[in-house]
Coordinates of C-alpha atoms in Angstrom, one line a residue:
M1 CA 20.5 -12.8 9.0
V2 CA 19.7 -10.0 6.6
R3 CA 17.7 -11.2 3.6
W4 CA 19.6 -10.1 0.5
I5 CA 17.5 -8.1 -2.0
K6 CA 18.9 -7.7 -5.4
P7 CA 20.2 -4.1 -6.0
G8 CA 19.7 -2.0 -9.1
I9 CA 16.7 -1.0 -11.2
C10 CA 16.0 1.1 -14.2
C11 CA 15.9 4.9 -13.8
A12 CA 12.2 5.1 -14.6
V13 CA 11.3 2.8 -11.7
A14 CA 13.7 4.7 -9.4
C15 CA 11.9 7.9 -10.3
G16 CA 8.5 6.6 -9.1
L17 CA 7.2 4.7 -12.1
L18 CA 7.2 1.4 -10.2
S19 CA 3.7 0.6 -11.5
M20 CA 5.2 -0.1 -14.9
S21 CA 6.5 -3.5 -13.6
P22 CA 5.3 -6.3 -15.8
M23 CA 3.9 -7.9 -12.7
V24 CA 1.1 -5.3 -12.5
H25 CA -2.3 -6.6 -13.4
A26 CA -5.2 -4.3 -14.1
D27 CA -8.8 -5.1 -13.5
D28 CA -10.0 -2.9 -16.3
G29 CA -7.5 -3.7 -19.1
M30 CA -5.9 -0.3 -19.0
N31 CA -2.3 -1.5 -19.0
G32 CA -1.9 -1.5 -15.2
M33 CA -4.1 1.4 -14.4
V34 CA -7.3 1.7 -12.3
V35 CA -9.9 4.4 -12.7
V36 CA -11.8 5.5 -9.6
E37 CA -14.5 8.2 -10.2
G38 CA -12.7 9.4 -13.3
I39 CA -9.2 9.5 -11.8
S40 CA -6.7 7.1 -13.3
V41 CA -3.9 5.7 -11.0
P42 CA -1.4 2.8 -11.2
D43 CA -2.8 -0.5 -10.0
I44 CA -1.5 -2.2 -6.9
A45 CA 0.9 -5.1 -7.6
P46 CA 3.8 -7.2 -6.3
L47 CA 7.1 -5.4 -5.8
P48 CA 9.7 -5.5 -8.5
A49 CA 12.6 -8.0 -7.9
Y50 CA 15.1 -5.2 -7.6
V51 CA 15.4 -2.3 -5.2
P52 CA 16.4 1.0 -6.8
T53 CA 20.1 1.5 -6.1
P54 CA 22.1 4.6 -7.1
P55 CA 25.2 3.9 -9.3
T56 CA 27.2 5.8 -6.7
N57 CA 26.4 3.4 -3.9
L58 CA 26.3 -0.2 -5.3
S59 CA 25.4 -2.8 -2.7
Y60 CA 27.4 -5.8 -1.7
V61 CA 27.5 -8.0 1.4
Q62 CA 30.4 -6.4 3.2
K63 CA 28.9 -2.9 2.8
V64 CA 25.5 -4.1 4.0
E65 CA 27.0 -5.7 7.0
L66 CA 28.9 -2.5 7.9
G67 CA 25.7 -0.6 7.5
K68 CA 23.9 -3.0 9.8
Q69 CA 26.5 -2.5 12.5
L70 CA 26.2 1.3 12.2
Y71 CA 22.4 1.1 12.2
F72 CA 22.6 -0.6 15.6
D73 CA 25.5 1.4 17.0
T74 CA 24.6 3.9 19.7
R75 CA 28.0 5.6 19.3
L76 CA 26.5 7.6 16.5
S77 CA 24.7 9.6 19.1
K78 CA 26.2 12.3 21.3
N79 CA 26.0 10.4 24.6
N80 CA 26.2 6.9 23.1
S81 CA 22.6 6.2 24.1
V82 CA 20.5 5.8 20.9
S83 CA 21.0 4.2 17.5
C84 CA 19.0 4.2 14.3
A85 CA 17.3 1.0 15.6
F86 CA 16.2 2.8 18.8
C87 CA 13.5 4.7 16.8
H88 CA 13.3 2.2 13.8
N89 CA 13.0 -1.0 15.8
P90 CA 13.0 -4.3 13.9
G91 CA 10.6 -5.6 16.6
T92 CA 8.0 -3.0 15.8
G93 CA 8.0 -3.0 12.0
F94 CA 11.2 -0.9 11.8
A95 CA 9.2 2.0 13.2
D96 CA 8.6 3.2 16.8
A97 CA 5.7 1.9 18.9
R98 CA 5.8 5.1 20.8
Q99 CA 3.8 8.1 19.4
F100 CA 7.0 10.2 19.5
S101 CA 10.5 8.9 19.7
I102 CA 12.8 9.8 22.5
G103 CA 16.2 11.4 21.6
A104 CA 19.7 11.1 23.1
F105 CA 18.9 13.4 26.0
G106 CA 15.3 12.4 26.6
T107 CA 13.7 15.0 24.2
A108 CA 10.7 14.0 22.2
G109 CA 10.1 15.1 18.6
G110 CA 6.8 16.1 17.1
R111 CA 6.4 13.4 14.4
Q112 CA 6.0 9.7 14.5
A113 CA 9.0 7.7 13.3
P114 CA 8.1 6.2 9.9
T115 CA 9.0 2.7 9.0
V116 CA 12.2 1.7 7.2
Y117 CA 10.3 -0.9 5.3
N118 CA 10.6 -0.3 1.5
T119 CA 12.3 3.1 1.9
G120 CA 14.6 2.0 -0.9
F121 CA 11.7 2.4 -3.3
L122 CA 10.9 6.0 -2.2
P123 CA 12.3 9.0 -4.2
L124 CA 12.0 11.3 -1.1
Q125 CA 12.5 10.6 2.6
F126 CA 11.0 11.8 5.8
W127 CA 7.3 12.8 6.3
D128 CA 8.0 16.1 4.5
G129 CA 10.3 14.7 1.8
R130 CA 13.2 17.0 2.7
A131 CA 15.8 14.3 1.9
G132 CA 16.3 13.2 -1.7
S133 CA 18.0 9.9 -1.0
L134 CA 18.4 7.2 1.7
E135 CA 22.0 8.4 2.0
E136 CA 20.9 11.9 2.9
Q137 CA 18.3 10.6 5.3
A138 CA 20.7 8.3 7.0
I139 CA 22.9 11.1 8.4
G140 CA 20.1 13.6 9.1
P141 CA 19.2 12.3 12.6
I142 CA 22.8 12.2 13.6
H143 CA 23.0 16.0 13.9
N144 CA 19.4 16.6 14.8
P145 CA 19.5 18.1 18.4
I146 CA 16.3 16.2 19.4
E147 CA 17.4 12.9 18.0
M148 CA 21.1 11.8 18.2
A149 CA 22.3 15.3 19.0
E150 CA 25.8 14.6 17.6
T151 CA 27.5 16.7 15.0
H152 CA 28.9 15.5 11.7
E153 CA 32.2 17.1 12.5
T154 CA 32.6 15.0 15.7
V155 CA 30.9 11.7 14.9
V156 CA 33.3 10.9 12.1
P157 CA 36.5 10.9 14.2
K158 CA 34.6 9.1 16.9
I159 CA 33.8 6.2 14.5
A160 CA 37.1 6.5 12.7
K161 CA 39.2 5.8 15.8
I162 CA 37.5 2.4 16.5
P163 CA 40.0 -0.3 15.3
G164 CA 37.3 -2.6 14.2
Y165 CA 35.7 0.0 12.0
Q166 CA 39.0 1.1 10.7
K167 CA 39.5 -2.3 9.1
Q168 CA 36.0 -2.5 7.7
F169 CA 35.9 1.0 6.2
Q170 CA 39.2 0.2 4.5
L171 CA 37.8 -3.1 3.2
V172 CA 34.5 -1.7 2.0
F173 CA 35.6 1.8 0.8
G174 CA 39.3 1.6 0.4
G175 CA 39.8 4.4 2.9
G176 CA 38.9 5.6 6.3
A177 CA 35.6 6.5 7.8
S178 CA 33.8 9.6 6.4
L179 CA 30.4 11.0 6.7
Q180 CA 29.6 9.9 3.1
H181 CA 30.9 6.4 3.8
I182 CA 28.7 6.2 6.9
A183 CA 25.7 7.4 5.0
E184 CA 26.3 4.9 2.1
A185 CA 26.8 1.9 4.4
I186 CA 23.6 2.6 6.4
A187 CA 21.6 3.2 3.2
A188 CA 22.9 0.0 1.7
F189 CA 21.6 -1.9 4.8
E190 CA 18.3 -0.1 4.8
R191 CA 17.7 -1.1 1.1
T192 CA 17.6 -4.7 2.3
I193 CA 14.7 -4.0 4.7
V194 CA 11.9 -5.0 2.3
S195 CA 8.3 -6.1 3.1
Q196 CA 7.3 -8.5 0.3
N197 CA 5.8 -11.9 -0.4
S198 CA 2.6 -11.0 1.5
A199 CA -0.7 -12.9 1.2
F200 CA -1.7 -10.2 -1.3
D201 CA 1.3 -10.8 -3.4
K202 CA 0.7 -14.5 -3.5
Y203 CA -3.0 -14.0 -4.3
V204 CA -2.4 -11.7 -7.3
L205 CA 0.3 -14.0 -8.6
G206 CA -2.2 -16.9 -8.8
D207 CA -2.6 -18.4 -5.3
Q208 CA -6.4 -18.0 -4.9
K209 CA -6.3 -19.4 -1.4
A210 CA -3.7 -16.8 -0.1
M211 CA -6.4 -14.3 0.9
D212 CA -9.7 -15.1 2.6
E213 CA -13.0 -13.9 1.3
A214 CA -13.0 -10.8 3.7
A215 CA -9.6 -9.7 2.4
V216 CA -10.7 -10.2 -1.3
R217 CA -13.8 -8.0 -0.6
G218 CA -11.5 -5.5 1.2
M219 CA -9.3 -5.3 -1.9
A220 CA -12.3 -4.5 -4.0
L221 CA -13.2 -1.8 -1.6
F222 CA -9.6 -0.5 -1.5
K223 CA -9.7 -0.1 -5.3
G224 CA -13.3 1.2 -5.4
K225 CA -15.7 2.6 -2.9
A226 CA -13.1 3.3 -0.2
R227 CA -10.9 5.1 -2.7
C228 CA -7.7 4.1 -0.9
I229 CA -5.9 3.4 -4.2
L230 CA -6.1 7.1 -5.2
C231 CA -3.1 7.7 -2.9
H232 CA -1.9 4.2 -2.0
N233 CA -1.2 2.8 -5.4
G234 CA 1.6 1.0 -7.3
P235 CA 3.6 -2.0 -6.0
N236 CA 4.7 -0.1 -2.8
F237 CA 1.1 1.2 -2.1
T238 CA 2.1 4.8 -2.2
D239 CA 1.9 7.5 -4.9
N240 CA 5.1 9.2 -3.4
Q241 CA 3.1 12.4 -3.1
F242 CA 2.1 14.7 -0.3
H243 CA -1.5 15.3 0.8
N244 CA -3.3 17.2 3.5
L245 CA -5.8 14.8 5.0
G246 CA -7.0 17.0 7.8
V247 CA -5.3 14.8 10.4
P248 CA -5.8 16.2 13.9
Q249 CA -2.6 17.7 15.2
A250 CA -1.2 16.0 18.3
G251 CA 1.9 16.2 20.4
P252 CA 4.2 19.1 21.3
L253 CA 3.7 21.0 18.0
K254 CA 0.7 23.4 18.0
E255 CA 0.9 23.3 14.2
D256 CA 2.9 21.2 11.7
L257 CA 3.0 22.7 8.2
G258 CA 4.5 19.5 6.7
R259 CA 5.7 19.7 3.1
F260 CA 5.3 23.5 3.1
L261 CA 8.4 23.8 5.2
V262 CA 10.3 22.3 2.3
S263 CA 8.5 23.5 -0.8
R264 CA 7.1 26.9 0.5
R265 CA 4.1 26.3 -1.7
E266 CA 0.8 27.4 -0.1
H267 CA -1.1 24.3 -1.1
D268 CA 1.5 22.1 0.7
K269 CA 0.6 23.4 4.1
G270 CA -0.3 20.4 6.3
A271 CA 0.6 18.0 3.6
F272 CA 2.6 14.8 4.4
K273 CA 4.0 12.0 2.4
T274 CA 1.8 9.0 1.6
P275 CA 3.3 6.1 3.5
T276 CA 3.6 2.5 2.2
L277 CA 0.9 0.2 3.5
R278 CA 3.0 -2.9 3.3
S279 CA 3.2 -4.5 6.7
I280 CA 1.1 -1.7 8.0
V281 CA -0.2 -3.7 10.9
E282 CA 3.3 -3.8 12.4
T283 CA 3.9 -0.1 12.5
A284 CA 1.3 1.5 14.8
P285 CA 0.6 4.2 15.7
Y286 CA -0.4 5.9 12.5
M287 CA -0.2 9.3 10.7
H288 CA 2.6 11.8 10.8
D289 CA 1.9 12.6 14.5
G290 CA 0.9 9.1 15.6
V291 CA -2.6 10.4 16.5
F292 CA -4.3 7.1 15.7
K293 CA -3.4 4.0 17.7
T294 CA -5.2 1.5 15.5
L295 CA -6.1 0.8 11.9
E296 CA -9.7 0.9 12.9
E297 CA -9.3 4.5 14.0
V298 CA -7.6 5.4 10.8
I299 CA -10.4 3.9 8.7
E300 CA -13.0 5.6 10.8
F301 CA -11.2 9.0 10.3
K302 CA -11.0 8.4 6.5
N303 CA -14.6 7.4 6.4
T304 CA -15.6 10.9 7.7
G305 CA -13.7 12.6 4.9
G306 CA -11.1 14.2 7.1
R307 CA -11.1 17.4 9.1
A308 CA -12.0 20.4 7.0
N309 CA -9.3 23.0 6.5
P310 CA -8.3 25.4 3.6
N311 CA -5.8 22.9 2.1
L312 CA -7.7 19.7 2.5
S313 CA -6.9 17.3 -0.4
P314 CA -9.7 17.2 -2.9
L315 CA -9.3 13.4 -2.8
M316 CA -10.8 13.4 0.7
K317 CA -14.5 12.9 0.9
P318 CA -17.0 10.9 3.2
L319 CA -17.0 7.3 2.2
N320 CA -20.2 6.0 3.9
L321 CA -18.6 2.6 4.6
T322 CA -20.6 0.1 6.6
A323 CA -19.3 -1.8 9.6
E324 CA -18.8 -4.9 7.5
E325 CA -16.9 -2.9 4.8
K326 CA -14.6 -1.4 7.4
A327 CA -13.9 -4.9 8.7
D328 CA -13.2 -6.1 5.2
L329 CA -10.7 -3.3 4.6
I330 CA -8.9 -4.3 7.8
A331 CA -8.7 -7.8 6.6
F332 CA -7.1 -6.7 3.3
L333 CA -4.6 -4.4 5.1
R334 CA -3.6 -7.4 7.2
A335 CA -3.0 -9.3 4.0
L336 CA -0.3 -6.8 3.1
T337 CA 2.0 -8.1 5.9
G338 CA 5.3 -9.4 4.3
E339 CA 7.4 -12.4 5.3
P340 CA 9.2 -11.9 8.6
L341 CA 12.8 -10.6 8.3
K342 CA 15.4 -12.4 10.4
I343 CA 17.4 -9.5 11.8
T344 CA 19.8 -10.3 14.6
M345 CA 21.8 -7.8 16.6
P346 CA 25.3 -7.5 15.1
K347 CA 28.5 -7.7 17.0
L348 CA 29.8 -4.2 17.1
P349 CA 33.4 -3.4 16.4
K350 CA 35.7 -2.4 19.3

């Protein structure tokens, strides 16, 4: 079963102003803002009740179900061997437990597959933000030679000739299969993949027993000494920006320029999108290249202030966290785990 999440939200929220939700509570009385060392950022808070949905792709049950089938269908790949779920597995936090995903012909990429959790709240997709919508993201891997290795020109007739899909595309879109329809259906399903109702959410909404003392201390560190909130802020725990953290480069790529490959701005070299921290314990390994296997390794790296380089974010600095403080941060991060999603393998059309 796919948990239905209400579609639609105001333009301001869709553009990244999620912190303006009335559910946001500030510690300092600044209308939902927190100040850390003179820097003001949106406070962390429960998610809004609605997922941002473009008016050109309204969600309804039949479209979501079609998108779910396509998400699990290996026929979107060249040799019918991999699906979206192959790299964004519901069993591993809609991410990939491997450091680098394996494509249709056994090839490995150079970046870790990010989670699908809460991507409906993100204005830009992929680690480098090269896609401006979930619809655009959904069809990107299809024609990537090291992922699904198909082409947009051949995948549409392949799907369109399947009788079961013919009936569903006609029902949902009033016409046959097309690349746009495939993209819209998958995106509609992905917008239902939401991590919410965590212990943190319950705690800030009034259940003082939802988080233990270690997690409460960890939240204070998150919003203070550990400076995590400077990037991981707002209801989705991300500023939707790109930062160079000095992450060690691992994998087949000798160098990954990140956001620079999209923006061509010098200061974006080595910068990658701030990921959501919701259900973060489910989505190891971490960072754009999966270089860290555990959250403990991530915190230890952040504690050092990152690896020095010409484009290191000015937000990175040594934190001088104690062993107890590191443990408290981990406790808080665990409290961000959302309610389990009951995703079952759909019956694919023939």
